[in-house]
């Protein structure tokens, strides 16, 4: 009678020595790329931005962001303001100062898509007066 | 007298839980990370008109040189002196191409009503940018 050979169970090992290296690399990546976004009282959610197709990436350096809410409140440097008359020149004075600090400044608008254009026009007039001429209207990418 | 030699104890820092800690931190950062990328339509505004009226120039442009696109409060578009109507994106593209056939250096002036929605202006500027037009003027009435 043939003798049945009993299969020896081999011990399989998954090398896990480099696991912590991988973990720390991933950790470093997330730590470096994380931007803590604090939800503010005045805020324009991304899904309220207009949708466009021909958009371009705007390098983060040299940018400053102006939020324009549907109720025509303008937020610049975390300070809410409004432009109700010609005397309301907070946007102008802030941008003059910012342009002195960085002559290549790009002003990014995060505006609610249902905002009346009049307030945008007023803000852009003050940008022109402050000689900050490069602007970017932040939009969502159209995905069809 | 015999001096006893001290035995050196092997000092070890337990590192077995290091990867657990690292993975916990990764999960935390993965959950809280928001990639805040800035993307949008870039425009260069013209310089503010000089107060000195002698420096200011008045240019008269014909329809062959400039197309006026007036956005009304209800989102309709008046092209030059035509009747106001709504334009789908494809219709806007066709109109822009038609104007470019007349003049490849055509200037597009987008005049947006103060009561019009910002989204309506962006929609028009987006189609102009998609057609690689750089000479875009923004104004209001």
mmCIF file of C-alpha atoms in Angstrom:
data_model
loop_
_atom_site.group_PDB
_atom_site.id
_atom_site.type_symbol
_atom_site.label_atom_id
_atom_site.label_comp_id
_atom_site.label_asym_id
_atom_site.label_seq_id
_atom_site.Cartn_x
_atom_site.Cartn_y
_atom_site.Cartn_z
ATOM 1 C CA UNK A 1 0.000 0.000 0.000
ATOM 2 C CA UNK A 2 1.249 3.366 -0.993
ATOM 3 C CA UNK A 3 2.142 5.605 1.841
ATOM 4 C CA UNK A 4 0.285 8.881 1.722
ATOM 5 C CA UNK A 5 2.565 11.781 2.241
ATOM 6 C CA UNK A 6 1.285 14.347 4.584
ATOM 7 C CA UNK A 7 1.711 17.807 3.196
ATOM 8 C CA UNK A 8 3.791 19.997 5.341
ATOM 9 C CA UNK A 9 2.114 23.280 5.961
ATOM 10 C CA UNK A 10 4.535 26.019 5.159
ATOM 11 C CA UNK A 11 4.585 29.083 7.268
ATOM 12 C CA UNK A 12 3.863 32.160 5.136
ATOM 13 C CA UNK A 13 5.171 35.477 6.252
ATOM 14 C CA UNK A 14 4.221 38.849 4.894
ATOM 15 C CA UNK A 15 7.141 41.147 5.472
ATOM 16 C CA UNK A 16 5.855 44.032 7.506
ATOM 17 C CA UNK A 17 9.123 45.633 8.443
ATOM 18 C CA UNK A 18 8.698 48.552 6.072
ATOM 19 C CA UNK A 19 5.041 49.100 7.009
ATOM 20 C CA UNK A 20 5.852 51.903 9.429
ATOM 21 C CA UNK A 21 8.056 53.608 6.800
ATOM 22 C CA UNK A 22 5.161 53.605 4.362
ATOM 23 C CA UNK A 23 2.810 54.816 7.062
ATOM 24 C CA UNK A 24 5.106 57.679 7.992
ATOM 25 C CA UNK A 25 5.584 58.672 4.349
ATOM 26 C CA UNK A 26 1.816 58.847 3.895
ATOM 27 C CA UNK A 27 1.540 60.713 7.168
ATOM 28 C CA UNK A 28 4.101 63.282 6.048
ATOM 29 C CA UNK A 29 2.244 63.746 2.746
ATOM 30 C CA UNK A 30 -1.058 64.443 4.458
ATOM 31 C CA UNK A 31 0.547 66.682 7.068
ATOM 32 C CA UNK A 32 2.229 68.792 4.404
ATOM 33 C CA UNK A 33 -0.794 69.018 2.121
ATOM 34 C CA UNK A 34 -3.435 69.646 4.772
ATOM 35 C CA UNK A 35 -5.004 73.065 4.918
ATOM 36 C CA UNK A 36 -7.326 73.487 7.854
ATOM 37 C CA UNK A 37 -10.299 75.359 6.504
ATOM 38 C CA UNK A 38 -12.223 77.062 9.223
ATOM 39 C CA UNK A 39 -15.866 77.457 8.441
ATOM 40 C CA UNK A 40 -16.630 81.122 8.867
ATOM 41 C CA UNK A 41 -19.829 82.918 9.481
ATOM 42 C CA UNK A 42 -19.443 84.505 6.082
ATOM 43 C CA UNK A 43 -18.645 81.826 3.621
ATOM 44 C CA UNK A 44 -19.516 80.851 0.068
ATOM 45 C CA UNK A 45 -19.782 77.080 -0.203
ATOM 46 C CA UNK A 46 -18.130 75.528 -3.226
ATOM 47 C CA UNK A 47 -21.442 74.252 -4.554
ATOM 48 C CA UNK A 48 -22.684 77.861 -4.695
ATOM 49 C CA UNK A 49 -19.925 78.928 -7.103
ATOM 50 C CA UNK A 50 -20.793 79.248 -10.774
ATOM 51 C CA UNK A 51 -19.947 76.359 -13.084
ATOM 52 C CA UNK A 52 -17.611 76.908 -16.016
ATOM 53 C CA UNK A 53 -15.672 74.894 -18.531
ATOM 54 C CA UNK A 54 -12.681 76.949 -19.589
ATOM 55 C CA UNK A 55 -11.055 77.303 -16.213
ATOM 56 C CA UNK A 56 -7.397 77.487 -15.359
ATOM 57 C CA UNK A 57 -5.389 76.742 -12.253
ATOM 58 C CA UNK A 58 -4.363 79.779 -10.298
ATOM 59 C CA UNK A 59 -1.132 79.444 -8.307
ATOM 60 C CA UNK A 60 -1.842 79.995 -4.635
ATOM 61 C CA UNK A 61 1.088 82.297 -4.049
ATOM 62 C CA UNK A 62 0.329 85.955 -4.825
ATOM 63 C CA UNK A 63 -3.405 85.422 -4.342
ATOM 64 C CA UNK A 64 -5.892 87.029 -2.038
ATOM 65 C CA UNK A 65 -9.531 86.000 -1.829
ATOM 66 C CA UNK A 66 -12.600 88.184 -1.719
ATOM 67 C CA UNK A 67 -15.882 86.505 -0.791
ATOM 68 C CA UNK A 68 -19.067 88.064 -2.062
ATOM 69 C CA UNK A 69 -22.240 86.747 -0.498
ATOM 70 C CA UNK A 70 -25.735 86.751 -1.985
ATOM 71 C CA UNK A 71 -26.781 89.485 0.464
ATOM 72 C CA UNK A 72 -23.974 91.663 -1.000
ATOM 73 C CA UNK A 73 -21.717 91.322 2.054
ATOM 74 C CA UNK A 74 -18.076 91.376 1.022
ATOM 75 C CA UNK A 75 -15.451 89.558 3.050
ATOM 76 C CA UNK A 76 -11.835 90.564 2.659
ATOM 77 C CA UNK A 77 -9.119 89.586 5.148
ATOM 78 C CA UNK A 78 -11.859 88.093 7.330
ATOM 79 C CA UNK A 79 -13.456 91.514 7.694
ATOM 80 C CA UNK A 80 -17.031 91.796 6.457
ATOM 81 C CA UNK A 81 -17.860 95.019 4.644
ATOM 82 C CA UNK A 82 -20.357 96.443 2.176
ATOM 83 C CA UNK A 83 -20.241 98.956 -0.645
ATOM 84 C CA UNK A 84 -23.383 101.017 -0.268
ATOM 85 C CA UNK A 85 -21.933 104.402 -1.186
ATOM 86 C CA UNK A 86 -18.822 106.045 -2.594
ATOM 87 C CA UNK A 87 -17.461 106.476 0.953
ATOM 88 C CA UNK A 88 -17.220 102.705 1.484
ATOM 89 C CA UNK A 89 -13.625 102.256 0.411
ATOM 90 C CA UNK A 90 -12.472 99.437 2.674
ATOM 91 C CA UNK A 91 -11.831 97.136 -0.302
ATOM 92 C CA UNK A 92 -9.813 99.846 -2.025
ATOM 93 C CA UNK A 93 -7.663 100.661 1.023
ATOM 94 C CA UNK A 94 -7.055 96.971 1.798
ATOM 95 C CA UNK A 95 -5.983 96.257 -1.755
ATOM 96 C CA UNK A 96 -3.713 99.279 -1.940
ATOM 97 C CA UNK A 97 -1.904 97.921 1.125
ATOM 98 C CA UNK A 98 -1.803 94.393 -0.279
ATOM 99 C CA UNK A 99 -0.462 95.596 -3.605
ATOM 100 C CA UNK A 100 2.332 97.464 -1.824
ATOM 101 C CA UNK A 101 3.274 94.187 -0.133
ATOM 102 C CA UNK A 102 2.982 92.119 -3.310
ATOM 103 C CA UNK A 103 2.855 93.902 -6.689
ATOM 104 C CA UNK A 104 1.963 90.616 -8.480
ATOM 105 C CA UNK A 105 -1.181 90.092 -6.446
ATOM 106 C CA UNK A 106 -4.102 88.200 -8.034
ATOM 107 C CA UNK A 107 -7.527 88.801 -6.543
ATOM 108 C CA UNK A 108 -9.707 85.691 -6.490
ATOM 109 C CA UNK A 109 -13.456 86.067 -6.229
ATOM 110 C CA UNK A 110 -15.460 83.440 -4.427
ATOM 111 C CA UNK A 111 -18.892 84.691 -5.227
ATOM 112 C CA UNK A 112 -22.296 83.108 -4.818
ATOM 113 C CA UNK A 113 -23.661 82.496 -8.299
ATOM 114 C CA UNK A 114 -26.944 84.248 -7.493
ATOM 115 C CA UNK A 115 -25.268 87.479 -6.373
ATOM 116 C CA UNK A 116 -26.368 90.581 -8.266
ATOM 117 C CA UNK A 117 -23.674 91.752 -10.648
ATOM 118 C CA UNK A 118 -23.871 95.335 -9.319
ATOM 119 C CA UNK A 119 -21.839 94.552 -6.193
ATOM 120 C CA UNK A 120 -19.207 92.736 -8.284
ATOM 121 C CA UNK A 121 -18.982 95.771 -10.515
ATOM 122 C CA UNK A 122 -18.476 98.035 -7.481
ATOM 123 C CA UNK A 123 -15.726 95.793 -6.107
ATOM 124 C CA UNK A 124 -13.982 95.618 -9.489
ATOM 125 C CA UNK A 125 -14.123 99.425 -9.752
ATOM 126 C CA UNK A 126 -12.261 99.641 -6.438
ATOM 127 C CA UNK A 127 -9.744 97.052 -7.673
ATOM 128 C CA UNK A 128 -9.086 99.182 -10.734
ATOM 129 C CA UNK A 129 -8.635 102.240 -8.535
ATOM 130 C CA UNK A 130 -6.160 100.281 -6.393
ATOM 131 C CA UNK A 131 -4.395 99.169 -9.590
ATOM 132 C CA UNK A 132 -4.882 95.481 -8.775
ATOM 133 C CA UNK A 133 -5.895 94.439 -12.231
ATOM 134 C CA UNK A 134 -5.466 90.670 -12.364
ATOM 135 C CA UNK A 135 -8.596 88.945 -11.118
ATOM 136 C CA UNK A 136 -9.856 85.385 -11.158
ATOM 137 C CA UNK A 137 -13.458 84.306 -10.791
ATOM 138 C CA UNK A 138 -13.335 81.001 -8.963
ATOM 139 C CA UNK A 139 -15.679 78.452 -10.477
ATOM 140 C CA UNK A 140 -16.512 74.784 -10.291
ATOM 141 C CA UNK A 141 -15.384 72.622 -13.186
ATOM 142 C CA UNK A 142 -18.235 71.553 -15.438
ATOM 143 C CA UNK A 143 -18.554 67.747 -15.409
ATOM 144 C CA UNK A 144 -20.913 66.465 -18.109
ATOM 145 C CA UNK B 1 39.071 42.094 46.389
ATOM 146 C CA UNK B 2 37.191 41.094 43.333
ATOM 147 C CA UNK B 3 35.179 43.890 41.764
ATOM 148 C CA UNK B 4 32.030 42.652 40.187
ATOM 149 C CA UNK B 5 31.539 43.770 36.613
ATOM 150 C CA UNK B 6 28.151 45.278 36.066
ATOM 151 C CA UNK B 7 26.119 43.491 33.508
ATOM 152 C CA UNK B 8 24.920 45.782 30.782
ATOM 153 C CA UNK B 9 21.172 45.490 30.382
ATOM 154 C CA UNK B 10 20.017 45.769 26.781
ATOM 155 C CA UNK B 11 17.942 48.920 26.464
ATOM 156 C CA UNK B 12 15.186 48.747 23.876
ATOM 157 C CA UNK B 13 12.461 51.119 22.924
ATOM 158 C CA UNK B 14 9.356 49.182 21.973
ATOM 159 C CA UNK B 15 8.506 50.195 18.418
ATOM 160 C CA UNK B 16 5.898 47.609 17.566
ATOM 161 C CA UNK B 17 3.010 50.031 18.078
ATOM 162 C CA UNK B 18 4.681 52.779 16.022
ATOM 163 C CA UNK B 19 2.891 51.795 12.803
ATOM 164 C CA UNK B 20 -0.454 51.705 14.643
ATOM 165 C CA UNK B 21 0.097 55.268 15.838
ATOM 166 C CA UNK B 22 1.194 56.334 12.350
ATOM 167 C CA UNK B 23 -1.883 54.785 10.728
ATOM 168 C CA UNK B 24 -4.171 56.444 13.246
ATOM 169 C CA UNK B 25 -2.593 59.799 12.422
ATOM 170 C CA UNK B 26 -2.934 59.078 8.689
ATOM 171 C CA UNK B 27 -6.630 58.349 9.103
ATOM 172 C CA UNK B 28 -7.022 61.608 11.006
ATOM 173 C CA UNK B 29 -5.293 63.652 8.281
ATOM 174 C CA UNK B 30 -7.115 61.809 5.479
ATOM 175 C CA UNK B 31 -10.435 62.582 7.128
ATOM 176 C CA UNK B 32 -9.647 66.256 7.712
ATOM 177 C CA UNK B 33 -7.801 67.083 4.493
ATOM 178 C CA UNK B 34 -9.504 69.388 2.026
ATOM 179 C CA UNK B 35 -7.509 70.138 -1.095
ATOM 180 C CA UNK B 36 -8.106 73.836 -1.535
ATOM 181 C CA UNK B 37 -7.159 74.277 -5.173
ATOM 182 C CA UNK B 38 -7.819 77.607 -6.801
ATOM 183 C CA UNK B 39 -9.373 77.269 -10.228
ATOM 184 C CA UNK B 40 -11.285 79.806 -12.188
ATOM 185 C CA UNK B 41 -11.530 82.273 -15.034
ATOM 186 C CA UNK B 42 -8.659 84.719 -15.098
ATOM 187 C CA UNK B 43 -9.244 88.231 -16.413
ATOM 188 C CA UNK B 44 -7.024 91.288 -16.556
ATOM 189 C CA UNK B 45 -9.014 94.433 -15.880
ATOM 190 C CA UNK B 46 -8.231 97.632 -17.756
ATOM 191 C CA UNK B 47 -6.566 100.421 -15.839
ATOM 192 C CA UNK B 48 -8.851 102.957 -14.216
ATOM 193 C CA UNK B 49 -9.601 105.902 -16.481
ATOM 194 C CA UNK B 50 -7.234 108.773 -15.860
ATOM 195 C CA UNK B 51 -8.765 111.736 -14.121
ATOM 196 C CA UNK B 52 -6.846 113.968 -16.459
ATOM 197 C CA UNK B 53 -9.265 114.143 -19.364
ATOM 198 C CA UNK B 54 -6.515 115.126 -21.776
ATOM 199 C CA UNK B 55 -4.975 111.664 -21.393
ATOM 200 C CA UNK B 56 -8.260 109.820 -21.871
ATOM 201 C CA UNK B 57 -8.904 108.703 -25.415
ATOM 202 C CA UNK B 58 -12.258 108.088 -26.982
ATOM 203 C CA UNK B 59 -12.363 105.322 -29.542
ATOM 204 C CA UNK B 60 -15.276 104.654 -31.789
ATOM 205 C CA UNK B 61 -15.476 101.010 -32.783
ATOM 206 C CA UNK B 62 -17.707 99.556 -35.431
ATOM 207 C CA UNK B 63 -19.620 96.269 -35.256
ATOM 208 C CA UNK B 64 -16.837 94.707 -37.292
ATOM 209 C CA UNK B 65 -14.375 95.500 -34.526
ATOM 210 C CA UNK B 66 -16.469 95.027 -31.409
ATOM 211 C CA UNK B 67 -19.459 92.916 -30.432
ATOM 212 C CA UNK B 68 -21.614 94.189 -27.580
ATOM 213 C CA UNK B 69 -23.200 91.467 -25.482
ATOM 214 C CA UNK B 70 -25.619 93.041 -23.072
ATOM 215 C CA UNK B 71 -26.919 90.798 -20.288
ATOM 216 C CA UNK B 72 -30.295 91.918 -19.000
ATOM 217 C CA UNK B 73 -31.601 91.550 -15.439
ATOM 218 C CA UNK B 74 -33.590 88.459 -16.435
ATOM 219 C CA UNK B 75 -30.573 86.747 -17.970
ATOM 220 C CA UNK B 76 -31.358 87.421 -21.624
ATOM 221 C CA UNK B 77 -28.633 88.603 -23.968
ATOM 222 C CA UNK B 78 -28.802 91.486 -26.415
ATOM 223 C CA UNK B 79 -26.177 91.112 -29.134
ATOM 224 C CA UNK B 80 -25.378 94.492 -30.660
ATOM 225 C CA UNK B 81 -28.784 95.977 -31.404
ATOM 226 C CA UNK B 82 -30.721 92.762 -31.852
ATOM 227 C CA UNK B 83 -33.724 91.764 -29.787
ATOM 228 C CA UNK B 84 -33.013 90.238 -26.355
ATOM 229 C CA UNK B 85 -33.182 86.463 -26.224
ATOM 230 C CA UNK B 86 -31.926 83.529 -24.204
ATOM 231 C CA UNK B 87 -28.880 81.708 -25.459
ATOM 232 C CA UNK B 88 -27.921 78.120 -24.747
ATOM 233 C CA UNK B 89 -24.185 77.441 -24.448
ATOM 234 C CA UNK B 90 -24.052 75.868 -27.923
ATOM 235 C CA UNK B 91 -25.843 78.892 -29.409
ATOM 236 C CA UNK B 92 -23.376 81.220 -27.707
ATOM 237 C CA UNK B 93 -20.488 79.200 -29.156
ATOM 238 C CA UNK B 94 -22.010 79.429 -32.641
ATOM 239 C CA UNK B 95 -22.540 83.178 -32.282
ATOM 240 C CA UNK B 96 -18.947 83.737 -31.136
ATOM 241 C CA UNK B 97 -17.582 81.686 -34.044
ATOM 242 C CA UNK B 98 -19.767 83.644 -36.452
ATOM 243 C CA UNK B 99 -18.385 86.923 -35.102
ATOM 244 C CA UNK B 100 -14.828 85.622 -35.275
ATOM 245 C CA UNK B 101 -15.329 84.769 -38.944
ATOM 246 C CA UNK B 102 -16.032 88.450 -39.575
ATOM 247 C CA UNK B 103 -12.972 89.547 -37.600
ATOM 248 C CA UNK B 104 -10.501 87.227 -35.866
ATOM 249 C CA UNK B 105 -9.401 90.145 -33.650
ATOM 250 C CA UNK B 106 -12.954 90.895 -32.540
ATOM 251 C CA UNK B 107 -13.359 92.607 -29.157
ATOM 252 C CA UNK B 108 -16.249 91.350 -27.040
ATOM 253 C CA UNK B 109 -17.803 93.824 -24.658
ATOM 254 C CA UNK B 110 -19.904 92.155 -21.982
ATOM 255 C CA UNK B 111 -22.266 94.704 -20.440
ATOM 256 C CA UNK B 112 -24.030 93.187 -17.454
ATOM 257 C CA UNK B 113 -27.045 94.779 -15.824
ATOM 258 C CA UNK B 114 -26.525 95.560 -12.118
ATOM 259 C CA UNK B 115 -29.572 93.433 -11.317
ATOM 260 C CA UNK B 116 -28.395 90.488 -13.425
ATOM 261 C CA UNK B 117 -26.995 87.420 -11.740
ATOM 262 C CA UNK B 118 -23.229 86.995 -11.518
ATOM 263 C CA UNK B 119 -23.718 83.483 -12.912
ATOM 264 C CA UNK B 120 -25.086 84.915 -16.185
ATOM 265 C CA UNK B 121 -21.940 86.993 -16.671
ATOM 266 C CA UNK B 122 -19.675 84.020 -15.902
ATOM 267 C CA UNK B 123 -21.598 81.864 -18.405
ATOM 268 C CA UNK B 124 -20.901 84.334 -21.221
ATOM 269 C CA UNK B 125 -17.270 84.938 -20.233
ATOM 270 C CA UNK B 126 -16.746 81.169 -19.995
ATOM 271 C CA UNK B 127 -17.896 80.674 -23.595
ATOM 272 C CA UNK B 128 -15.654 83.559 -24.730
ATOM 273 C CA UNK B 129 -12.686 82.053 -22.895
ATOM 274 C CA UNK B 130 -13.498 78.643 -24.384
ATOM 275 C CA UNK B 131 -13.173 80.255 -27.824
ATOM 276 C CA UNK B 132 -9.697 81.494 -26.765
ATOM 277 C CA UNK B 133 -10.736 85.135 -26.885
ATOM 278 C CA UNK B 134 -8.494 87.416 -24.883
ATOM 279 C CA UNK B 135 -10.021 90.770 -25.759
ATOM 280 C CA UNK B 136 -12.928 90.783 -23.334
ATOM 281 C CA UNK B 137 -14.249 93.941 -21.770
ATOM 282 C CA UNK B 138 -16.473 93.820 -18.696
ATOM 283 C CA UNK B 139 -18.759 96.673 -17.817
ATOM 284 C CA UNK B 140 -22.150 97.422 -16.354
ATOM 285 C CA UNK B 141 -24.985 99.804 -17.105
#
